[in-house]
Tab-separated table of C-alpha atoms in Angstrom:
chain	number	residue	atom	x	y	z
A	1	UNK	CA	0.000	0.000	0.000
A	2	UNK	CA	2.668	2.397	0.948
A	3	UNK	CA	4.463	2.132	-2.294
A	4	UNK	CA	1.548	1.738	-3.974
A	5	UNK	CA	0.771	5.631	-3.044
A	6	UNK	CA	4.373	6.640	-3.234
A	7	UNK	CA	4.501	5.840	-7.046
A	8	UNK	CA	0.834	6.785	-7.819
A	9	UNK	CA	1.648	10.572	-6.084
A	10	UNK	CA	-0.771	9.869	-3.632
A	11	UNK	CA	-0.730	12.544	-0.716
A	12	UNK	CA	-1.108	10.975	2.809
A	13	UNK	CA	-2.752	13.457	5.414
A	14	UNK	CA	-2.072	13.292	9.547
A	15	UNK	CA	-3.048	14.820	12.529
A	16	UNK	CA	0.855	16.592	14.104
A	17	UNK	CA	3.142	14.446	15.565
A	18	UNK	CA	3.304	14.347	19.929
A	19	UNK	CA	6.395	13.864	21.441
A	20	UNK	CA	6.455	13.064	24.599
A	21	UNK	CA	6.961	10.562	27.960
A	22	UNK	CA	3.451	8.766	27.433
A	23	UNK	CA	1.275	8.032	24.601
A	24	UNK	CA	-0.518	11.160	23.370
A	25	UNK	CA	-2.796	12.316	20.904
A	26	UNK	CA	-1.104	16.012	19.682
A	27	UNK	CA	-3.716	18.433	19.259
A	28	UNK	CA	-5.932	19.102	16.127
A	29	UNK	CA	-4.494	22.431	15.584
A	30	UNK	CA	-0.515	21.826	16.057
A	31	UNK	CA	1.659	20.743	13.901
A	32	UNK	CA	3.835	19.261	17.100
A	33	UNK	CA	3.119	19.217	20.192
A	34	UNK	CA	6.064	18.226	23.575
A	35	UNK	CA	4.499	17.193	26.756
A	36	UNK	CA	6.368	16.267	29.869
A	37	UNK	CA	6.223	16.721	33.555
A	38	UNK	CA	9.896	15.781	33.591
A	39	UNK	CA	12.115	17.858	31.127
A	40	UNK	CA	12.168	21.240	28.841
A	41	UNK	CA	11.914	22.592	25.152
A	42	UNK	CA	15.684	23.530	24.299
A	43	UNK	CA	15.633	25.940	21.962
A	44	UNK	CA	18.477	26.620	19.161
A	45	UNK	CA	21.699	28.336	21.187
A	46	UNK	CA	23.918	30.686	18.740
A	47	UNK	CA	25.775	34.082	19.390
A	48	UNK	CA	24.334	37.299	18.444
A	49	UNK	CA	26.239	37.116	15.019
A	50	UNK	CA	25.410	33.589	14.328
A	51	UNK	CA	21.723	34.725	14.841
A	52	UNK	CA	22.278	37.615	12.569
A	53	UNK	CA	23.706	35.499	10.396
A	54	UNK	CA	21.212	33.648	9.471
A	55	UNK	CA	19.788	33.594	5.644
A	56	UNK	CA	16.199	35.198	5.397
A	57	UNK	CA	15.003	34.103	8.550
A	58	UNK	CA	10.997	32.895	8.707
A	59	UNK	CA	8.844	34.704	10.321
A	60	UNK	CA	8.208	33.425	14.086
A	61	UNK	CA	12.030	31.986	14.370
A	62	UNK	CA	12.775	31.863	17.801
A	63	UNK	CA	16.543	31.129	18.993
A	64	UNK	CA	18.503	31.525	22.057
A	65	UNK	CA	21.051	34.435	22.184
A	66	UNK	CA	24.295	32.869	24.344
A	67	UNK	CA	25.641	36.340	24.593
A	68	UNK	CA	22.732	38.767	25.555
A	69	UNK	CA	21.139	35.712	27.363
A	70	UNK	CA	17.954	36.454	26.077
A	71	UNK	CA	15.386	34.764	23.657
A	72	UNK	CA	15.033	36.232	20.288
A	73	UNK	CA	12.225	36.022	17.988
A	74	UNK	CA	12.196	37.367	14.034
A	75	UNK	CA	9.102	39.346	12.387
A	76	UNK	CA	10.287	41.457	10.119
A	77	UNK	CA	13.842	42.187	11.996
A	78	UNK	CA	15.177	40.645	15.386
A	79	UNK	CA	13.310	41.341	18.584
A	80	UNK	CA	13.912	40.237	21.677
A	81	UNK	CA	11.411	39.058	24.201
A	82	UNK	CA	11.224	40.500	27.757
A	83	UNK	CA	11.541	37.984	30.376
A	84	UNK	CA	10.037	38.312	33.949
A	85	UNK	CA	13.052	40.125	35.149
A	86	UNK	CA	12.353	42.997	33.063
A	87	UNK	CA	8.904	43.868	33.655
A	88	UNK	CA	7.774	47.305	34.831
A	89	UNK	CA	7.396	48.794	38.579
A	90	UNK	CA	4.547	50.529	39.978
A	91	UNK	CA	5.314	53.691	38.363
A	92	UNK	CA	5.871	52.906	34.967
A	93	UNK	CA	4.050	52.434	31.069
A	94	UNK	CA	4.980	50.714	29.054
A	95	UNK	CA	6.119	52.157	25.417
A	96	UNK	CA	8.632	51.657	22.670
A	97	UNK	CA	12.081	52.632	22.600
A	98	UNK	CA	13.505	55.354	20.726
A	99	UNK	CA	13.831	53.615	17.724
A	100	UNK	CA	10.763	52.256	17.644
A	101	UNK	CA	12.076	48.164	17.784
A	102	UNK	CA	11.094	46.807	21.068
A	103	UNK	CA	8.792	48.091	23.815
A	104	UNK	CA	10.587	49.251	26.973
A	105	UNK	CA	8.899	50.740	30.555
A	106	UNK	CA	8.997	54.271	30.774
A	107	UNK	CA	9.495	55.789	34.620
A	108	UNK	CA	6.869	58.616	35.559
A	109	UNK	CA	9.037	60.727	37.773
A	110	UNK	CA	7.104	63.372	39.927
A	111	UNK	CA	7.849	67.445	38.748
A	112	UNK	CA	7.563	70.115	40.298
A	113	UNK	CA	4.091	71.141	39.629
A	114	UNK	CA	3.274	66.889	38.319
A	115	UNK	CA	2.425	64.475	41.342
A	116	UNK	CA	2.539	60.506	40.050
A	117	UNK	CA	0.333	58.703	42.428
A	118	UNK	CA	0.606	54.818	41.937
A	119	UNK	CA	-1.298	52.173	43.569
A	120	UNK	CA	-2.324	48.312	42.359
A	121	UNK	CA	-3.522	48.003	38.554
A	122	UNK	CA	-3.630	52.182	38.155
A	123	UNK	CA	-1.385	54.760	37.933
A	124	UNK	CA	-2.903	58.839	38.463
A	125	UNK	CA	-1.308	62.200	36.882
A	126	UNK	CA	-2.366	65.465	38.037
A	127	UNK	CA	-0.901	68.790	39.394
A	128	UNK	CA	0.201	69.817	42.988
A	129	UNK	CA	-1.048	73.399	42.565
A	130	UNK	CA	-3.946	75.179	41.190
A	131	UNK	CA	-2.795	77.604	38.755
A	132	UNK	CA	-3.330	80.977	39.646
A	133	UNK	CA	-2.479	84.802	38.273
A	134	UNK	CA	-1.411	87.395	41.633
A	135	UNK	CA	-1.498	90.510	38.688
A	136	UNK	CA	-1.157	91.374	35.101
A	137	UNK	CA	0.469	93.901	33.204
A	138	UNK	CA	-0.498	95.446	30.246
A	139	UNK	CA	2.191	97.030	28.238
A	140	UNK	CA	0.039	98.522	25.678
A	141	UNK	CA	-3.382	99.761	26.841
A	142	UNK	CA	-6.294	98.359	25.049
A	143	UNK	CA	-8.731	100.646	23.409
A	144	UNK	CA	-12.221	99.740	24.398
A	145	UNK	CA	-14.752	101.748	21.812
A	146	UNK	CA	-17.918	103.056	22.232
A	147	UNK	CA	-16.840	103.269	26.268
């Protein structure tokens, strides 16, 4: 049967292939699928220039960077992906960097006249003073017509 279809250009269809300690059934919608309760996913290790290195990467390629110790992902250019370690504090957004790359947290830093008020899941701008005006000048007298 099998070379039967391999000579007749027969196309064989299958669910994705599971991988892992027991027998499983790899979900409908992946093409593989790892399960275990006992080891890790390694992903490819390479330096930064190995990873830059690489010939028209695919979209979604995912590597290990040995020498920024970091995971690295390609869509449409290299980006890297922010582990736990580099997540925001209470005071800060989060934003993209400068040139517009990668998203970084941005530090609200109370002004002089700016009070940052931070609690749990919100974050609060206003003013310490009310503006007000003590006098004004008038350099050049308006002319009021009619009175």
């Amino acid at each position: 049967m099998i070379l039967i279809s391999v000579f007749t250009g027969e196309k064989s269809y299958s669910q994705g292939v599971g991988i892992s300690e027991v027998s499983i059934v790899p979900n409908g919608s992946s093409v593989l699928e790892l399960r275990s309760t006992l080891r890790g996913f390694l992903a490819p290790r390479m330096t930064t220039s190995d990873r830059n290195a690489i010939a028209s990467p695919a979209q979604g390629l995912l590597v290990y960077d040995t020498d920024t110790k970091s995971f690295w992902y390609f869509d449409a250019g290299w980006k890297i992906v922010r582990g736990s370690t580099n997540l925001g504090g209470s005071n800060q957004l989060l934003g993209m960097d400068g040139l517009g790359s990668e998203n970084e947290y941005k530090t609200l830093i109370n002004g002089s006249n700016i009070l940052i008020n931070h609690a749990v899941g919100s974050i609060t701008i206003g003013t310490v003073l009310t503006p007000s005006f003590t006098s004004l000048t008038l350099t050049n007298p308006l002319t009021v017509p009619n009175g």
